[in-house]
mmCIF file of C-alpha atoms in Angstrom:
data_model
loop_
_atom_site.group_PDB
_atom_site.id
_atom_site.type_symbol
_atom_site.label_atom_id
_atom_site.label_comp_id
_atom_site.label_asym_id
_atom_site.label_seq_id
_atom_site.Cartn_x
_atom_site.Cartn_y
_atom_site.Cartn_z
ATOM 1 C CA UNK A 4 3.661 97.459 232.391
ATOM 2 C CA UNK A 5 4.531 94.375 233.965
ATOM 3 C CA UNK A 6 1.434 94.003 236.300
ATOM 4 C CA UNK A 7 -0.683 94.848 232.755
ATOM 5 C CA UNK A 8 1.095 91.983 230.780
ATOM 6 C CA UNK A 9 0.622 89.418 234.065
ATOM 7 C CA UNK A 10 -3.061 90.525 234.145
ATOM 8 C CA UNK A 11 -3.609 90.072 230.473
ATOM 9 C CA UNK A 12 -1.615 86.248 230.486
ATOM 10 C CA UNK A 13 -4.229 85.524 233.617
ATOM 11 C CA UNK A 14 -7.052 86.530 231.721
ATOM 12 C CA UNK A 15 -6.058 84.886 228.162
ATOM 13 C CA UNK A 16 -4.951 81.695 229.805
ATOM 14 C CA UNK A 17 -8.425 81.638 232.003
ATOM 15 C CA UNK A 18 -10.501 82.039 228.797
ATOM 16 C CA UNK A 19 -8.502 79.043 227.594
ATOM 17 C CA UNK A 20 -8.800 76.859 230.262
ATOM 18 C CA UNK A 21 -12.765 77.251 230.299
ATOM 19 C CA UNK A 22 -12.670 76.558 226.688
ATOM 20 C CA UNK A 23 -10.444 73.834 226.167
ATOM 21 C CA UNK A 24 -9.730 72.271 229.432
ATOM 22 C CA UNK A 25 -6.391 72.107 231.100
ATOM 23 C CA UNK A 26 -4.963 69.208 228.442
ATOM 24 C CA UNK A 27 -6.812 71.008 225.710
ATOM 25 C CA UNK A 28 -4.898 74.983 226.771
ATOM 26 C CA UNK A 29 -1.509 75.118 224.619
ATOM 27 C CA UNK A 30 1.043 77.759 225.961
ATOM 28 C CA UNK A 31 1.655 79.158 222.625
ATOM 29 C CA UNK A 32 -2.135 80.079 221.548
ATOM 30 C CA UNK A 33 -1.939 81.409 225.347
ATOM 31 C CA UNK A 34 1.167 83.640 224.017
ATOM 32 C CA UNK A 35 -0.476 84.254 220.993
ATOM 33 C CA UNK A 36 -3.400 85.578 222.159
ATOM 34 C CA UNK A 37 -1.891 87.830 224.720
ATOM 35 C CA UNK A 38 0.448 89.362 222.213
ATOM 36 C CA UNK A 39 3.454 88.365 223.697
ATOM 37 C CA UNK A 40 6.151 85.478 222.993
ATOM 38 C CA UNK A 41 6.288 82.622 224.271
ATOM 39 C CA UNK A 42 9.579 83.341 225.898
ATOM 40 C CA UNK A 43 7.660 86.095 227.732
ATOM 41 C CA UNK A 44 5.024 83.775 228.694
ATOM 42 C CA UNK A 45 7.370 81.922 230.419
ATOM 43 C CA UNK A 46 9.405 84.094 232.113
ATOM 44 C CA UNK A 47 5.814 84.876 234.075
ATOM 45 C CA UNK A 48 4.453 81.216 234.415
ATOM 46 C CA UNK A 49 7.413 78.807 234.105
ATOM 47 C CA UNK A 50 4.972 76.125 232.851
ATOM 48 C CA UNK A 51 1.311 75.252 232.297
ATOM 49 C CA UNK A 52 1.093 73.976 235.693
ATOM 50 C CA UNK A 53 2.217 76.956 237.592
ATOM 51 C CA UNK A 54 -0.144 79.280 235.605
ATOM 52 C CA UNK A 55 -3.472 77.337 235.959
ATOM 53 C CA UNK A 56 -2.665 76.917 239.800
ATOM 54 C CA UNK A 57 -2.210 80.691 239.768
ATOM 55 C CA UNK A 58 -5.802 81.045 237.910
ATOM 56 C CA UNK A 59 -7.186 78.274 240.629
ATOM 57 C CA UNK A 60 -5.839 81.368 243.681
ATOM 58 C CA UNK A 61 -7.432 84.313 241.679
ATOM 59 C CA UNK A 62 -10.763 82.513 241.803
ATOM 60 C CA UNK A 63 -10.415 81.390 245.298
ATOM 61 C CA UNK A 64 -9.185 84.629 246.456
ATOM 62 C CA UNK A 65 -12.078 86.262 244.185
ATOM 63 C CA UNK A 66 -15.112 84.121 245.832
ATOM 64 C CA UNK A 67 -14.087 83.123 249.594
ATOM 65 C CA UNK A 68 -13.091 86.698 251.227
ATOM 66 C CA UNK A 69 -16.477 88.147 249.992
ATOM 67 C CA UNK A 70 -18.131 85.162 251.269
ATOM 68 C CA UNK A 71 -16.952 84.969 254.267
ATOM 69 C CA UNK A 72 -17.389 88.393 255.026
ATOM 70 C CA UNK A 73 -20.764 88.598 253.611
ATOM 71 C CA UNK A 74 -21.549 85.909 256.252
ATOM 72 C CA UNK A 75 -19.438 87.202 258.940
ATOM 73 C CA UNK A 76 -21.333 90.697 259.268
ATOM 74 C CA UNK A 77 -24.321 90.993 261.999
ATOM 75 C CA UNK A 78 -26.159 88.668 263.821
ATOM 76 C CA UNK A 79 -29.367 87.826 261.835
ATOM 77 C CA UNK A 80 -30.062 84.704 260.201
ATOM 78 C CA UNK A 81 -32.305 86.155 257.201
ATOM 79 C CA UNK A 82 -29.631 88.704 256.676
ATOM 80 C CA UNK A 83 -26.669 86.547 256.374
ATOM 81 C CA UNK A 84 -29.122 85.005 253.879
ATOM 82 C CA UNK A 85 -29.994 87.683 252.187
ATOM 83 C CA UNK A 86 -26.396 88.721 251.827
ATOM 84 C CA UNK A 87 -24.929 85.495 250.997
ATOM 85 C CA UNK A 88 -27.231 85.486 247.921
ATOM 86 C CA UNK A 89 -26.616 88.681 247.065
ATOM 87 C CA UNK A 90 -23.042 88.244 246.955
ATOM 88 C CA UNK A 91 -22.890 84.911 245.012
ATOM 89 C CA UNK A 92 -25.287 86.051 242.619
ATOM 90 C CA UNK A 93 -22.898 89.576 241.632
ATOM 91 C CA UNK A 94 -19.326 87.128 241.534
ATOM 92 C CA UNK A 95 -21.639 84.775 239.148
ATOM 93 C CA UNK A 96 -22.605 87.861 236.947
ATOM 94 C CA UNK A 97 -19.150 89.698 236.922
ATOM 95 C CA UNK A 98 -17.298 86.600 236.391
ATOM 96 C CA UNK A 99 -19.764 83.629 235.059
ATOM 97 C CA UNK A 100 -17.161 81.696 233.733
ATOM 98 C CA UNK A 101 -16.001 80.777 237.567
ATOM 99 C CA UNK A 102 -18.542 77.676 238.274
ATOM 100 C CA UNK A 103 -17.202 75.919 234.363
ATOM 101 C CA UNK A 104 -13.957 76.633 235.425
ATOM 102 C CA UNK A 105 -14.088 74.814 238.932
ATOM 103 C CA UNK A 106 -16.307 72.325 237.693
ATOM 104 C CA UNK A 107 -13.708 71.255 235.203
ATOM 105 C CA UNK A 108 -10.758 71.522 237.923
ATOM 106 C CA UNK A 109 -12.884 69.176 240.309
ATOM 107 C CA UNK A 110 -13.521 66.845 237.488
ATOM 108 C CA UNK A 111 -9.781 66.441 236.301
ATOM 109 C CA UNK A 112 -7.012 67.204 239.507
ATOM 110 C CA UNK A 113 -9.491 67.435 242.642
ATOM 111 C CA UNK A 114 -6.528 66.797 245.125
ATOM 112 C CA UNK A 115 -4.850 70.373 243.482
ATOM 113 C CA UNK A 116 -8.264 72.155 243.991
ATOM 114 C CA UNK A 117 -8.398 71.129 247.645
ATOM 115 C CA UNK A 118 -4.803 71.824 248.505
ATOM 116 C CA UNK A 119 -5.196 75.707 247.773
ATOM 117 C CA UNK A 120 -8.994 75.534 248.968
ATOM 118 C CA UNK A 121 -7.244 74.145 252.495
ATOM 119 C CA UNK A 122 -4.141 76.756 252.378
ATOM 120 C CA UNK A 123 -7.330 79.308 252.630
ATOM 121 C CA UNK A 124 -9.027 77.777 255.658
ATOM 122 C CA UNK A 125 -8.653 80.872 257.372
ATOM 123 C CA UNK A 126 -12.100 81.813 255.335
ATOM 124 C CA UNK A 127 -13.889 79.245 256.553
ATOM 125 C CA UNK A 128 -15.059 79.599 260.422
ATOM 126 C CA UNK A 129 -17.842 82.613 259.899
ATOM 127 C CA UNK A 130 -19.367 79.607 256.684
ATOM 128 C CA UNK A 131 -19.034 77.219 259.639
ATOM 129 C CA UNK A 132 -20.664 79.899 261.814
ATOM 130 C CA UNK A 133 -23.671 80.117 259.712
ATOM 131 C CA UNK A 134 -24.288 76.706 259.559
ATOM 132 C CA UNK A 135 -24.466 76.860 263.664
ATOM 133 C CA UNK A 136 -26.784 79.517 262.931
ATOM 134 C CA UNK A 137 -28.912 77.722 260.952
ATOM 135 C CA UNK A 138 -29.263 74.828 263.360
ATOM 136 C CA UNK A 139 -29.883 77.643 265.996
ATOM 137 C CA UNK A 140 -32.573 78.702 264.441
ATOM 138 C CA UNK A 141 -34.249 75.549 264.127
ATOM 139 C CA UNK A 142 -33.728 74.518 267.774
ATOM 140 C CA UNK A 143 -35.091 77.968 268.793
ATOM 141 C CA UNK A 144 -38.069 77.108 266.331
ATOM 142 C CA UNK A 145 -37.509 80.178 264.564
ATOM 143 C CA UNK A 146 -37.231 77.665 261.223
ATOM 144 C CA UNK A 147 -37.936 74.569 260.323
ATOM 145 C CA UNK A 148 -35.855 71.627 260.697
ATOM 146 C CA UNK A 149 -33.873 70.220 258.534
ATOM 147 C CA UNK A 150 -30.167 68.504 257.940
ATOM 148 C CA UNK A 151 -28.088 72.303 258.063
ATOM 149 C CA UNK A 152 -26.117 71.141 255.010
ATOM 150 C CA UNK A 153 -28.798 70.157 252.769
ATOM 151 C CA UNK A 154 -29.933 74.114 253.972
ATOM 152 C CA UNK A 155 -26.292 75.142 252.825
ATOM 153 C CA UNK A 156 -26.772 72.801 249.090
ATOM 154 C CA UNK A 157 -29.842 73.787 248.605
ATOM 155 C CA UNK A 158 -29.103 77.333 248.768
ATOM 156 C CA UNK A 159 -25.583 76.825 246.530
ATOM 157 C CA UNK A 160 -27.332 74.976 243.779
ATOM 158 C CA UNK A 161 -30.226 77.535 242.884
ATOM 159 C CA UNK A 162 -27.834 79.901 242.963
ATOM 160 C CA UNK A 163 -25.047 78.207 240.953
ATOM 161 C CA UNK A 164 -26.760 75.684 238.935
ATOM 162 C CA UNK A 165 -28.761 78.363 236.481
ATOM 163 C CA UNK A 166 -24.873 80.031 235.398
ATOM 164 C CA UNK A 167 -23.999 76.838 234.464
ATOM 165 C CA UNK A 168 -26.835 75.520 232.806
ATOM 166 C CA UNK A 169 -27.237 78.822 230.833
ATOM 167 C CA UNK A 170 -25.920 77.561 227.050
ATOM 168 C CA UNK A 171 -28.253 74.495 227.380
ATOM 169 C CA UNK A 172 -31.333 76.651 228.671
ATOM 170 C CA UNK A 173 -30.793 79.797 226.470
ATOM 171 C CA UNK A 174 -30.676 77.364 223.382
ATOM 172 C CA UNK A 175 -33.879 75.461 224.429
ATOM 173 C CA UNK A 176 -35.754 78.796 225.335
ATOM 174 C CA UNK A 177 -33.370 80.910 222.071
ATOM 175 C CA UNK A 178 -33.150 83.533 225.056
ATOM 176 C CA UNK A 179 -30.249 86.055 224.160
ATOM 177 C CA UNK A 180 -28.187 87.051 226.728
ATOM 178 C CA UNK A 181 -29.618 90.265 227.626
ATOM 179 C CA UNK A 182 -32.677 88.445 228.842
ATOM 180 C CA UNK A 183 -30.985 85.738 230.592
ATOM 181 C CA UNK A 184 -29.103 88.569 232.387
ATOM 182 C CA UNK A 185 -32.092 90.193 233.159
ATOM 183 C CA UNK A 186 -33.576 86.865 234.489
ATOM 184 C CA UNK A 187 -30.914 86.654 236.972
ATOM 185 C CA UNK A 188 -31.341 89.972 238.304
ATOM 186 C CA UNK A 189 -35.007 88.758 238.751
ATOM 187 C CA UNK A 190 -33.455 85.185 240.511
ATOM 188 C CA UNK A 191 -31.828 87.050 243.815
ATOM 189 C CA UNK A 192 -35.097 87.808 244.929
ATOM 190 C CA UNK A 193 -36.893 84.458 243.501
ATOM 191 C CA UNK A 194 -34.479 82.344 246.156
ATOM 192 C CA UNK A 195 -34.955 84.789 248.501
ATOM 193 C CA UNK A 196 -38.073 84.096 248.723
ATOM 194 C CA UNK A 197 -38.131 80.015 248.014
ATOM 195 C CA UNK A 198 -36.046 79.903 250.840
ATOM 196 C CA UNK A 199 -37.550 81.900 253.014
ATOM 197 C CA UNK A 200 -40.954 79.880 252.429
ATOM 198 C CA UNK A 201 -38.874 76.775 252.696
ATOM 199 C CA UNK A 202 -37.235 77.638 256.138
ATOM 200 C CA UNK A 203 -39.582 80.028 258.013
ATOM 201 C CA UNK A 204 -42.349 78.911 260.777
ATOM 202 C CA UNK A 205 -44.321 82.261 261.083
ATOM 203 C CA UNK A 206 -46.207 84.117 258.719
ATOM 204 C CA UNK A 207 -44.934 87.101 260.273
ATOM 205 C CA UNK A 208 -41.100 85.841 259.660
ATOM 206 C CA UNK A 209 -41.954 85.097 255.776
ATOM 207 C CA UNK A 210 -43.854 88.443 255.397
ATOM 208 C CA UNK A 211 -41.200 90.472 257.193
ATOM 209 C CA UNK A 212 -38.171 88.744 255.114
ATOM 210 C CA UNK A 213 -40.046 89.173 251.479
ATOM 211 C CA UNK A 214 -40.375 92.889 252.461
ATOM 212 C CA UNK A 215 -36.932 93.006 253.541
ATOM 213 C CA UNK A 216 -36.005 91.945 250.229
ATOM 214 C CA UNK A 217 -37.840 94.221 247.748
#
């Protein structure tokens, strides 16, 4: 019962941070919603604070293991591409309320997002392995060259950016959400194969990959 009630104040309270902001969230519509009191509220989250930092983890904890581990597995450039988008692109449709909530967290208390982003540093060496990887592959000639982190950007924003421009495009376009759903299930292989045009030298590289990826 307990680990229910947590779950449902983490889930209430996220939905109200996205919508409101952090100064805009009230712990009693938080109560509210959940069904509980406010007394209950805070016998789980002694204050506002404590419960958006705890939101700030779940994300963290949701996004960098599967990361890293997508990147950590095999040996293969083009794979750990190919599974790096594939990843990002299934947290962003289970939970596509993550990149509004960090961008709102990085726009209002940056040092508190970096303090538990550090505290999970442990995640980071196989992202700093790919990016060796990357610059591997260019001195090998394998790909082209180019600055590794713009490589690493480049990849992150046409992944990330479409999830949170979606209200501003689907009310342009009026696309319901179905089809903007179904558009992203068409994107994985869209960046796929933007990137693999961008990066690769051979034709035999870029014909191999784009196979590899139907």
């Amino acid at each position: 019962m307990a680990h229910t009630t947590e779950h449902l104040i983490l889930a209430t309270a996220r939905n109200h941070f996205v919508a409101h902001g952090y100064a805009g969230a009230r712990m009693q519509k938080i109560a509210d919603e959940a069904g509980i009191n406010k007394a209950m509220l805070h016998y789980y989250f002694r204050s506002k604070e404590k419960l958006f930092i705890r939101i700030i983890a779940d994300i963290l904890d949701t996004i960098l293991p599967r990361i890293s581990s997508a990147l950590g597995e095999g040996s293969d450039l083009w794979d750990k591409i190919e599974r790096m988008v594939d990843t990002y692109f299934h947290i962003l449709r289970d939970e596509p309320d993550i990149p509004f909530f960090l961008l709102f967290e990085l726009g209002q208390k940056r040092e508190r997002f970096i303090t538990a982003l550090k505290s999970r540093a442990v995640y980071f060496p196989p992202i700093h392995a790919f990016i060796g990887d990357l610059k591997s592959g260019m001195d090998g000639g394998e790909i082209r060259h180019y600055q590794p982190l713009h490589v690493f950007l480049n990849l992150l924003g046409m992944i990330v950016f479409p999830f949170i421009a979606r209200p501003v495009f689907t009310t342009i376009f009026d696309m319901p959400d179905k089809a903007f759903d179904s558009m992203m299930a068409q994107r994985k292989k869209i960046v796929l194969d933007f990137m693999t045009n961008a990066l690769a030298v051979s034709p035999d590289i870029q014909n191999h990959t784009k196979t590899r990826s139907l």
